[in-house]
Amino acid sequence: MKNILVTGGAGFIGSNFVRRSLKLKKDWRIVVLDALTYAGNLENLNGLEDEYKDRYSFNKLDIKDKEGVFKLFERENFDGVINFAAESHVDRSILGPLIFVETNVLGTVNLLEASRKYFKDGEKRFLQISTDEVYGALGEDGSFTEETKVDPSSPYSASKTSADLFVLAYTRTYGLNVVITRCCNNYGPYQFPEKLIPFMIKRALDNEPLPVYGDGRNVRDWIYVDDHNDGTILAFEKGKIGEVYNLGARCEKRNIDLVKIIIEKLKNNLKDRKDFKEPQINFVKDRPGHDFRYSIDPSKAERELGFKAKVSFEEGIEKTIKWYIENEGWWRRIISGEYLEYVKKQYEDAK
Ligand code: NAD
Ligand code: DAU
């Protein structure tokens, strides 16, 4: 049995990862560490304690907590770490950058320090979940490869880039067995309704206008969360020490086109619901430093890890929209005072 630490396991991608890897990797025991910030939700992990009694445990802990993290490493004798924990929302990083430095940089370095102390044999792997945003913005042409120079635009992406540089420094300086993955925009169940797709679904279901930044021509590259997580397992098991792997599904969409697809899918799924009205699109003030286009070239991961995204956009977005319609209680429960305050601050000009 391999004992794996998964940080940020109560968030969107992390919770999908925990569920999927417990199902697919019968010889893995997963220890989740999560501080349960506004984005972490124990409900995302419901049922796992019963279903996987001996292979799953949860620890409420902050990755910055040196004593707590070192004690956990001492007690658990991990075979590896997969670090999903992060502050992850670009708009929040623009409103308040400091916590992004604290969690994404200091927190990651704290985990690296614990790994340096307890991972003596070089067999034990530290996998850093990074992002395509470290590469900055593309124009109309080209794609990010692992050779593209990092050039982050937002405090979020600057903090993720910093973390990547520390991770790489730990392999060069201390020989730590590290791998980094850089994935494009994920979508799927359990994504916090501040990110584009679930935010637009929530607004549409509440008969609120859909705020599209700028002229809506910015392009994002989309992958279904299970495909990202399958790539994560492959990178953890097969990645070469010190290497970076881009993960993506070659699925670029302009924001405005994606919002229109969401509206069409909602209309189709809700045709029998009299209270649902076609939402209005509002073009609102642009995000400062808004990266124009992302496009991931996943060839290296395909060639070296055998990675291949399997879920088509058509299938993934249909599943996702159905999930949010069927799980209205899930997202209603997390729309707390903090969420409403954030939305008010972020979208005050959009009203
Ligand atoms: P999320 O915001 O949904 O989840 C983050 C999780 O980390 C939450 O459970 C939160 O409680 C936890 N966390 C935050 N600060 C913590 C701390 N100090 N200590 C312990 N736990 C803490 O984020 P997500 O979208 O699931 O992203 C997960 C990772 O994947 C992040 O590292 C992000 O940068 C990366 N990523 C995300 C995407 C995307 O499209 N969402 C794409 C590529 C990479
Ligand atoms: O590319 C990977 C990154 O994708 C991850 O590293 C981040 O953690 C994740 O949040 C995501 O970042 P983005 O900024 O691309 O995602 P977001 O959902 O915030 O926005 C997607 C696009 O939609 C972006 O161009 C901004 C636009 N947008 C977003 C919101 C929330 C709008 O036009 N209106 C909105 O209300």
GROMACS .gro file of C-alpha atoms and ligand atoms in nm:
model
  431
    1MET     CA    1   0.000   0.000   0.000
    2LYS     CA    2   0.131   0.348  -0.093
    3ASN     CA    3   0.054   0.624   0.155
    4ILE     CA    4  -0.006   0.947  -0.040
    5LEU     CA    5  -0.061   1.296   0.101
    6VAL     CA    6  -0.310   1.499  -0.104
    7THR     CA    7  -0.323   1.864  -0.002
    8GLY     CA    8  -0.621   2.078  -0.100
    9GLY     CA    9  -0.826   1.758  -0.125
   10ALA     CA   10  -1.150   1.931  -0.021
   11GLY     CA   11  -1.141   2.174  -0.313
   12PHE     CA   12  -1.269   2.133  -0.667
   13ILE     CA   13  -0.991   1.941  -0.845
   14GLY     CA   14  -0.852   1.786  -0.525
   15SER     CA   15  -1.183   1.629  -0.419
   16ASN     CA   16  -1.241   1.491  -0.770
   17PHE     CA   17  -0.885   1.355  -0.755
   18VAL     CA   18  -0.936   1.185  -0.417
   19ARG     CA   19  -1.256   1.017  -0.535
   20ARG     CA   20  -1.103   0.906  -0.864
   21SER     CA   21  -0.773   0.781  -0.732
   22LEU     CA   22  -0.936   0.583  -0.448
   23LYS     CA   23  -1.144   0.413  -0.719
   24LEU     CA   24  -0.864   0.356  -0.972
   25LYS     CA   25  -0.559   0.299  -0.749
   26LYS     CA   26  -0.651   0.014  -0.518
   27ASP     CA   27  -0.302   0.013  -0.364
   28TRP     CA   28  -0.316   0.381  -0.262
   29ARG     CA   29  -0.410   0.508   0.079
   30ILE     CA   30  -0.499   0.878   0.061
   31VAL     CA   31  -0.441   1.117   0.347
   32VAL     CA   32  -0.614   1.449   0.275
   33LEU     CA   33  -0.481   1.769   0.427
   34ASP     CA   34  -0.697   2.078   0.382
   35ALA     CA   35  -0.741   2.402   0.576
   36LEU     CA   36  -1.108   2.424   0.467
   37THR     CA   37  -1.088   2.783   0.345
   38TYR     CA   38  -1.394   2.936   0.174
   39ALA     CA   39  -1.311   2.709  -0.126
   40GLY     CA   40  -1.273   2.386   0.073
   41ASN     CA   41  -1.583   2.188   0.154
   42LEU     CA   42  -1.602   1.860   0.344
   43GLU     CA   43  -1.925   1.786   0.163
   44ASN     CA   44  -1.714   1.733  -0.152
   45LEU     CA   45  -1.570   1.424   0.019
   46ASN     CA   46  -1.899   1.287   0.155
   47GLY     CA   47  -1.918   0.910   0.182
   48LEU     CA   48  -1.547   0.837   0.137
   49GLU     CA   49  -1.485   0.763   0.503
   50ASP     CA   50  -1.744   0.483   0.492
   51GLU     CA   51  -1.662   0.354   0.146
   52TYR     CA   52  -1.284   0.345   0.193
   53LYS     CA   53  -1.244   0.296   0.569
   54ASP     CA   54  -0.879   0.186   0.563
   55ARG     CA   55  -0.765   0.385   0.261
   56TYR     CA   56  -0.885   0.737   0.336
   57SER     CA   57  -0.840   0.990   0.613
   58PHE     CA   58  -0.891   1.366   0.649
   59ASN     CA   59  -0.683   1.621   0.843
   60LYS     CA   60  -0.789   1.983   0.883
   61LEU     CA   61  -0.453   2.155   0.860
   62ASP     CA   62  -0.291   2.456   0.695
   63ILE     CA   63   0.001   2.385   0.459
   64LYS     CA   64   0.176   2.684   0.621
   65ASP     CA   65   0.157   2.526   0.968
   66LYS     CA   66   0.515   2.406   1.013
   67GLU     CA   67   0.463   2.211   1.333
   68GLY     CA   68   0.139   2.050   1.216
   69VAL     CA   69   0.275   1.954   0.874
   70PHE     CA   70   0.602   1.813   1.011
   71LYS     CA   71   0.411   1.609   1.274
   72LEU     CA   72   0.186   1.468   1.002
   73PHE     CA   73   0.489   1.366   0.791
   74GLU     CA   74   0.655   1.210   1.097
   75ARG     CA   75   0.341   1.012   1.185
   76GLU     CA   76   0.234   0.902   0.837
   77ASN     CA   77   0.565   0.814   0.667
   78PHE     CA   78   0.427   0.924   0.329
   79ASP     CA   79   0.539   0.768   0.001
   80GLY     CA   80   0.459   1.088  -0.185
   81VAL     CA   81   0.285   1.426  -0.186
   82ILE     CA   82   0.048   1.576  -0.440
   83ASN     CA   83   0.006   1.946  -0.371
   84PHE     CA   84  -0.326   2.085  -0.493
   85ALA     CA   85  -0.368   2.327  -0.200
   86ALA     CA   86  -0.375   2.687  -0.317
   87GLU     CA   87  -0.562   3.009  -0.335
   88SER     CA   88  -0.687   2.960  -0.689
   89HIS     CA   89  -0.903   3.252  -0.806
   90VAL     CA   90  -0.740   3.522  -1.022
   91ASP     CA   91  -1.000   3.791  -0.942
   92ARG     CA   92  -0.955   3.741  -0.568
   93SER     CA   93  -0.577   3.771  -0.614
   94ILE     CA   94  -0.631   4.112  -0.775
   95LEU     CA   95  -0.846   4.225  -0.480
   96GLY     CA   96  -0.597   4.092  -0.221
   97PRO     CA   97  -0.264   3.941  -0.328
   98LEU     CA   98  -0.101   3.872   0.010
   99ILE     CA   99  -0.279   3.550   0.099
  100PHE     CA  100  -0.175   3.416  -0.242
  101VAL     CA  101   0.190   3.466  -0.150
  102GLU     CA  102   0.133   3.315   0.193
  103THR     CA  103  -0.051   3.002   0.079
  104ASN     CA  104   0.090   2.940  -0.268
  105VAL     CA  105   0.453   3.032  -0.200
  106LEU     CA  106   0.517   2.996   0.175
  107GLY     CA  107   0.278   2.701   0.207
  108THR     CA  108   0.444   2.516  -0.080
  109VAL     CA  109   0.791   2.585   0.061
  110ASN     CA  110   0.675   2.452   0.399
  111LEU     CA  111   0.567   2.128   0.228
  112LEU     CA  112   0.898   2.115   0.043
  113GLU     CA  113   1.084   2.155   0.372
  114ALA     CA  114   0.890   1.868   0.528
  115SER     CA  115   0.959   1.655   0.219
  116ARG     CA  116   1.330   1.744   0.234
  117LYS     CA  117   1.342   1.621   0.591
  118TYR     CA  118   1.134   1.305   0.558
  119PHE     CA  119   1.184   1.195   0.194
  120LYS     CA  120   1.541   1.073   0.226
  121ASP     CA  121   1.553   0.802  -0.036
  122GLY     CA  122   1.477   0.996  -0.358
  123GLU     CA  123   1.202   0.739  -0.438
  124LYS     CA  124   0.941   0.952  -0.269
  125ARG     CA  125   0.786   1.202  -0.503
  126PHE     CA  126   0.665   1.561  -0.459
  127LEU     CA  127   0.415   1.647  -0.733
  128GLN     CA  128   0.332   2.016  -0.765
  129ILE     CA  129   0.000   2.100  -0.930
  130SER     CA  130   0.080   2.416  -1.119
  131THR     CA  131  -0.108   2.594  -1.397
  132ASP     CA  132  -0.076   2.712  -1.757
  133GLU     CA  133  -0.119   3.067  -1.624
  134VAL     CA  134   0.251   3.074  -1.531
  135TYR     CA  135   0.327   3.119  -1.903
  136GLY     CA  136   0.130   3.445  -1.928
  137ALA     CA  137  -0.072   3.542  -2.234
  138LEU     CA  138  -0.064   3.426  -2.596
  139GLY     CA  139  -0.177   3.623  -2.900
  140GLU     CA  140  -0.394   3.464  -3.171
  141ASP     CA  141  -0.131   3.199  -3.259
  142GLY     CA  142   0.089   2.938  -3.096
  143SER     CA  143   0.065   2.719  -2.786
  144PHE     CA  144   0.249   2.686  -2.455
  145THR     CA  145   0.514   2.414  -2.446
  146GLU     CA  146   0.724   2.329  -2.143
  147GLU     CA  147   1.000   2.542  -2.300
  148THR     CA  148   0.784   2.857  -2.306
  149LYS     CA  149   0.932   3.107  -2.063
  150VAL     CA  150   0.729   3.185  -1.755
  151ASP     CA  151   0.574   3.533  -1.767
  152PRO     CA  152   0.289   3.557  -1.517
  153SER     CA  153   0.037   3.841  -1.529
  154SER     CA  154  -0.171   3.823  -1.210
  155PRO     CA  155  -0.075   3.797  -0.843
  156TYR     CA  156  -0.224   3.445  -0.856
  157SER     CA  157  -0.008   3.333  -1.147
  158ALA     CA  158   0.298   3.510  -1.004
  159SER     CA  159   0.253   3.315  -0.680
  160LYS     CA  160   0.214   2.985  -0.868
  161THR     CA  161   0.524   3.065  -1.075
  162SER     CA  162   0.722   3.141  -0.759
  163ALA     CA  163   0.614   2.809  -0.612
  164ASP     CA  164   0.728   2.631  -0.931
  165LEU     CA  165   1.070   2.795  -0.908
  166PHE     CA  166   1.108   2.678  -0.546
  167VAL     CA  167   1.002   2.326  -0.644
  168LEU     CA  168   1.265   2.317  -0.919
  169ALA     CA  169   1.528   2.466  -0.685
  170TYR     CA  170   1.463   2.184  -0.436
  171THR     CA  171   1.551   1.923  -0.694
  172ARG     CA  172   1.866   2.105  -0.809
  173THR     CA  173   1.988   2.193  -0.460
  174TYR     CA  174   1.869   1.902  -0.247
  175GLY     CA  175   1.798   1.631  -0.505
  176LEU     CA  176   1.430   1.616  -0.404
  177ASN     CA  177   1.225   1.398  -0.639
  178VAL     CA  178   0.990   1.659  -0.783
  179VAL     CA  179   0.760   1.678  -1.086
  180ILE     CA  180   0.542   1.972  -1.194
  181THR     CA  181   0.221   1.959  -1.399
  182ARG     CA  182   0.076   2.266  -1.569
  183CYS     CA  183  -0.283   2.220  -1.675
  184CYS     CA  184  -0.532   2.443  -1.852
  185ASN     CA  185  -0.880   2.550  -1.729
  186ASN     CA  186  -1.069   2.266  -1.559
  187TYR     CA  187  -1.445   2.222  -1.544
  188GLY     CA  188  -1.673   1.964  -1.386
  189PRO     CA  189  -1.866   1.890  -1.063
  190TYR     CA  190  -1.779   2.057  -0.730
  191GLN     CA  191  -1.620   2.371  -0.882
  192PHE     CA  192  -1.676   2.671  -0.658
  193PRO     CA  193  -1.933   2.907  -0.818
  194GLU     CA  194  -1.689   3.196  -0.855
  195LYS     CA  195  -1.518   3.043  -1.163
  196LEU     CA  196  -1.662   3.114  -1.508
  197ILE     CA  197  -1.869   2.801  -1.581
  198PRO     CA  198  -2.038   2.739  -1.242
  199PHE     CA  199  -2.074   3.116  -1.184
  200MET     CA  200  -2.263   3.159  -1.510
  201ILE     CA  201  -2.483   2.854  -1.438
  202LYS     CA  202  -2.567   2.986  -1.091
  203ARG     CA  203  -2.646   3.335  -1.223
  204ALA     CA  204  -2.865   3.197  -1.502
  205LEU     CA  205  -3.059   2.974  -1.261
  206ASP     CA  206  -3.114   3.276  -1.037
  207ASN     CA  207  -3.234   3.490  -1.331
  208GLU     CA  208  -2.935   3.724  -1.295
  209PRO     CA  209  -2.743   3.880  -1.589
  210LEU     CA  210  -2.420   3.708  -1.695
  211PRO     CA  211  -2.118   3.941  -1.659
  212VAL     CA  212  -1.864   3.881  -1.938
  213TYR     CA  213  -1.537   4.069  -1.896
  214GLY     CA  214  -1.427   4.308  -2.171
  215ASP     CA  215  -1.549   4.209  -2.517
  216GLY     CA  216  -1.563   3.836  -2.436
  217ARG     CA  217  -1.303   3.749  -2.701
  218ASN     CA  218  -1.048   3.614  -2.452
  219VAL     CA  219  -0.973   3.248  -2.509
  220ARG     CA  220  -0.940   2.972  -2.250
  221ASP     CA  221  -0.840   2.610  -2.311
  222TRP     CA  222  -1.074   2.365  -2.133
  223ILE     CA  223  -1.031   2.015  -1.988
  224TYR     CA  224  -1.275   1.795  -1.799
  225VAL     CA  225  -1.152   1.752  -1.441
  226ASP     CA  226  -1.125   1.370  -1.462
  227ASP     CA  227  -0.889   1.400  -1.759
  228HIS     CA  228  -0.668   1.639  -1.562
  229ASN     CA  229  -0.668   1.398  -1.271
  230ASP     CA  230  -0.578   1.099  -1.490
  231GLY     CA  231  -0.283   1.306  -1.613
  232THR     CA  232  -0.193   1.382  -1.252
  233ILE     CA  233  -0.179   1.010  -1.167
  234LEU     CA  234   0.038   0.945  -1.474
  235ALA     CA  235   0.277   1.231  -1.389
  236PHE     CA  236   0.303   1.107  -1.030
  237GLU     CA  237   0.380   0.752  -1.140
  238LYS     CA  238   0.575   0.799  -1.462
  239GLY     CA  239   0.708   1.156  -1.471
  240LYS     CA  240   1.084   1.206  -1.478
  241ILE     CA  241   1.247   1.381  -1.184
  242GLY     CA  242   1.270   1.758  -1.223
  243GLU     CA  243   1.046   1.767  -1.532
  244VAL     CA  244   0.746   1.981  -1.615
  245TYR     CA  245   0.446   1.832  -1.802
  246ASN     CA  246   0.174   2.039  -1.968
  247LEU     CA  247  -0.174   1.883  -1.950
  248GLY     CA  248  -0.458   1.986  -2.178
  249ALA     CA  249  -0.732   1.865  -2.409
  250ARG     CA  250  -0.679   2.092  -2.712
  251CYS     CA  251  -1.014   2.261  -2.655
  252GLU     CA  252  -0.998   2.637  -2.695
  253LYS     CA  253  -1.310   2.850  -2.661
  254ARG     CA  254  -1.371   3.225  -2.660
  255ASN     CA  255  -1.545   3.323  -2.335
  256ILE     CA  256  -1.845   3.469  -2.515
  257ASP     CA  257  -1.893   3.150  -2.718
  258LEU     CA  258  -1.869   2.939  -2.404
  259VAL     CA  259  -2.127   3.154  -2.223
  260LYS     CA  260  -2.361   3.116  -2.521
  261ILE     CA  261  -2.312   2.736  -2.514
  262ILE     CA  262  -2.400   2.736  -2.141
  263ILE     CA  263  -2.718   2.932  -2.212
  264GLU     CA  264  -2.822   2.694  -2.492
  265LYS     CA  265  -2.754   2.387  -2.278
  266LEU     CA  266  -2.948   2.533  -1.985
  267LYS     CA  267  -3.243   2.617  -2.212
  268ASN     CA  268  -3.241   2.264  -2.343
  269ASN     CA  269  -3.216   2.101  -2.000
  270LEU     CA  270  -3.476   2.331  -1.842
  271LYS     CA  271  -3.734   2.351  -2.119
  272ASP     CA  272  -4.003   2.222  -1.883
  273ARG     CA  273  -3.925   2.473  -1.609
  274LYS     CA  274  -4.152   2.772  -1.641
  275ASP     CA  275  -3.947   2.984  -1.395
  276PHE     CA  276  -3.633   2.967  -1.615
  277LYS     CA  277  -3.584   3.266  -1.845
  278GLU     CA  278  -3.308   3.308  -2.100
  279PRO     CA  279  -3.044   3.519  -1.919
  280GLN     CA  280  -2.907   3.843  -2.049
  281ILE     CA  281  -2.533   3.879  -2.123
  282ASN     CA  282  -2.374   4.198  -1.984
  283PHE     CA  283  -2.032   4.304  -2.107
  284VAL     CA  284  -1.863   4.450  -1.798
  285LYS     CA  285  -1.535   4.616  -1.704
  286ASP     CA  286  -1.241   4.396  -1.804
  287ARG     CA  287  -1.020   4.210  -1.555
  288PRO     CA  288  -0.697   4.411  -1.506
  289GLY     CA  289  -0.403   4.232  -1.672
  290HIS     CA  290  -0.652   3.993  -1.837
  291ASP     CA  291  -0.451   3.732  -2.031
  292PHE     CA  292  -0.584   3.723  -2.386
  293ARG     CA  293  -0.542   3.359  -2.474
  294TYR     CA  294  -0.422   3.028  -2.326
  295SER     CA  295  -0.343   2.720  -2.533
  296ILE     CA  296  -0.169   2.413  -2.397
  297ASP     CA  297   0.041   2.183  -2.611
  298PRO     CA  298   0.022   1.850  -2.422
  299SER     CA  299   0.248   1.658  -2.668
  300LYS     CA  300   0.522   1.588  -2.413
  301ALA     CA  301   0.277   1.430  -2.164
  302GLU     CA  302   0.117   1.232  -2.447
  303ARG     CA  303   0.453   1.106  -2.570
  304GLU     CA  304   0.628   1.042  -2.238
  305LEU     CA  305   0.342   0.959  -1.999
  306GLY     CA  306   0.084   0.808  -2.236
  307PHE     CA  307  -0.158   1.087  -2.142
  308LYS     CA  308  -0.463   1.148  -2.359
  309ALA     CA  309  -0.769   1.352  -2.263
  310LYS     CA  310  -1.076   1.131  -2.324
  311VAL     CA  311  -1.383   1.342  -2.244
  312SER     CA  312  -1.508   1.555  -2.535
  313PHE     CA  313  -1.618   1.911  -2.454
  314GLU     CA  314  -1.973   1.827  -2.567
  315GLU     CA  315  -1.993   1.534  -2.322
  316GLY     CA  316  -1.814   1.714  -2.036
  317ILE     CA  317  -2.016   2.036  -2.047
  318GLU     CA  318  -2.347   1.845  -2.068
  319LYS     CA  319  -2.249   1.637  -1.762
  320THR     CA  320  -2.136   1.947  -1.576
  321ILE     CA  321  -2.451   2.147  -1.645
  322LYS     CA  322  -2.672   1.854  -1.542
  323TRP     CA  323  -2.467   1.816  -1.221
  324TYR     CA  324  -2.521   2.181  -1.123
  325ILE     CA  325  -2.894   2.157  -1.197
  326GLU     CA  326  -2.928   1.835  -0.998
  327ASN     CA  327  -2.706   1.952  -0.711
  328GLU     CA  328  -2.853   2.296  -0.652
  329GLY     CA  329  -2.843   2.228  -0.275
  330TRP     CA  330  -2.464   2.186  -0.290
  331TRP     CA  331  -2.396   2.530  -0.436
  332ARG     CA  332  -2.677   2.704  -0.247
  333ARG     CA  333  -2.520   2.586   0.081
  334ILE     CA  334  -2.183   2.746  -0.002
  335ILE     CA  335  -2.324   3.080  -0.107
  336SER     CA  336  -2.255   3.231   0.231
  337GLY     CA  337  -2.219   3.589   0.351
  338GLU     CA  338  -1.852   3.583   0.244
  339TYR     CA  339  -1.946   3.476  -0.110
  340LEU     CA  340  -2.213   3.743  -0.144
  341GLU     CA  341  -1.971   4.009  -0.020
  342TYR     CA  342  -1.705   3.897  -0.268
  343VAL     CA  343  -1.950   3.902  -0.559
  344LYS     CA  344  -2.068   4.251  -0.457
  345LYS     CA  345  -1.711   4.382  -0.446
  346GLN     CA  346  -1.601   4.209  -0.768
  347TYR     CA  347  -1.905   4.295  -0.978
  348GLU     CA  348  -2.013   4.632  -0.835
  349ASP     CA  349  -1.956   4.797  -1.174
  350ALA     CA  350  -2.150   4.522  -1.347
  351LYS     CA  351  -2.481   4.605  -1.182
  352NAD     P1  352  -0.995   2.532  -0.516
  352NAD     O1  353  -0.984   2.676  -0.479
  352NAD     O2  354  -1.127   2.477  -0.555
  352NAD     O3  355  -0.940   2.442  -0.397
  352NAD     C1  356  -0.827   2.474  -0.323
  352NAD     C2  357  -0.827   2.388  -0.197
  352NAD     O4  358  -0.708   2.421  -0.123
  352NAD     C3  359  -0.946   2.415  -0.103
  352NAD     O5  360  -0.998   2.294  -0.055
  352NAD     C4  361  -0.885   2.496   0.011
  352NAD     O6  362  -0.951   2.477   0.135
  352NAD     C5  363  -0.743   2.440   0.013
  352NAD     N1  364  -0.648   2.535   0.073
  352NAD     C6  365  -0.635   2.667   0.044
  352NAD     N2  366  -0.540   2.722   0.123
  352NAD     C7  367  -0.491   2.621   0.200
  352NAD     C8  368  -0.392   2.615   0.300
  352NAD     N3  369  -0.323   2.724   0.337
  352NAD     N4  370  -0.366   2.496   0.358
  352NAD     C9  371  -0.437   2.386   0.323
  352NAD     N5  372  -0.534   2.386   0.231
  352NAD    C10  373  -0.561   2.503   0.170
  352NAD     O7  374  -0.887   2.513  -0.631
  352NAD     P2  375  -0.888   2.415  -0.757
  352NAD     O8  376  -0.950   2.483  -0.871
  352NAD     O9  377  -0.934   2.281  -0.715
  352NAD    O10  378  -0.731   2.410  -0.787
  352NAD    C11  379  -0.648   2.312  -0.725
  352NAD    C12  380  -0.505   2.332  -0.774
  352NAD    O11  381  -0.501   2.318  -0.915
  352NAD    C13  382  -0.447   2.469  -0.744
  352NAD    O12  383  -0.314   2.453  -0.707
  352NAD    C14  384  -0.459   2.544  -0.876
  352NAD    O13  385  -0.358   2.640  -0.886
  352NAD    C15  386  -0.439   2.431  -0.975
  352NAD     N6  387  -0.504   2.448  -1.106
  352NAD    C16  388  -0.636   2.481  -1.114
  352NAD    C17  389  -0.696   2.487  -1.241
  352NAD    C18  390  -0.843   2.520  -1.255
  352NAD    O14  391  -0.890   2.538  -1.367
  352NAD     N7  392  -0.921   2.525  -1.148
  352NAD    C19  393  -0.620   2.465  -1.356
  352NAD    C20  394  -0.484   2.434  -1.344
  352NAD    C21  395  -0.427   2.425  -1.216
  353DAU     O1  396  -0.578   2.829  -1.675
  353DAU     C1  397  -0.582   2.765  -1.551
  353DAU     C2  398  -0.647   2.855  -1.449
  353DAU     O2  399  -0.785   2.860  -1.481
  353DAU     C3  400  -0.626   2.808  -1.306
  353DAU     O3  401  -0.490   2.814  -1.275
  353DAU     C4  402  -0.706   2.897  -1.208
  353DAU     O4  403  -0.695   2.843  -1.077
  353DAU     C5  404  -0.851   2.895  -1.252
  353DAU     O5  405  -0.926   2.982  -1.169
  353DAU     C6  406  -0.865   2.938  -1.397
  353DAU     O6  407  -0.829   3.079  -1.413
  353DAU     P1  408  -0.912   3.177  -1.511
  353DAU     O7  409  -0.889   3.315  -1.470
  353DAU     O8  410  -0.888   3.139  -1.653
  353DAU     O9  411  -1.060   3.126  -1.475
  353DAU     P2  412  -1.197   3.205  -1.446
  353DAU    O10  413  -1.302   3.099  -1.437
  353DAU    O11  414  -1.185   3.300  -1.335
  353DAU    O12  415  -1.218   3.287  -1.581
  353DAU     C7  416  -1.221   3.223  -1.706
  353DAU     C8  417  -1.235   3.331  -1.812
  353DAU    O13  418  -1.365   3.391  -1.800
  353DAU     C9  419  -1.135   3.445  -1.796
  353DAU    O14  420  -1.096   3.491  -1.925
  353DAU    C10  421  -1.215   3.555  -1.727
  353DAU    C11  422  -1.357   3.531  -1.777
  353DAU     N1  423  -1.465   3.566  -1.680
  353DAU    C12  424  -1.463   3.510  -1.558
  353DAU    C13  425  -1.561   3.538  -1.465
  353DAU    C14  426  -1.559   3.476  -1.327
  353DAU    C15  427  -1.569   3.650  -1.719
  353DAU    O15  428  -1.572   3.700  -1.833
  353DAU     N2  429  -1.666   3.679  -1.627
  353DAU    C16  430  -1.667   3.629  -1.502
  353DAU    O16  431  -1.758   3.662  -1.423
   0.00000   0.00000   0.00000
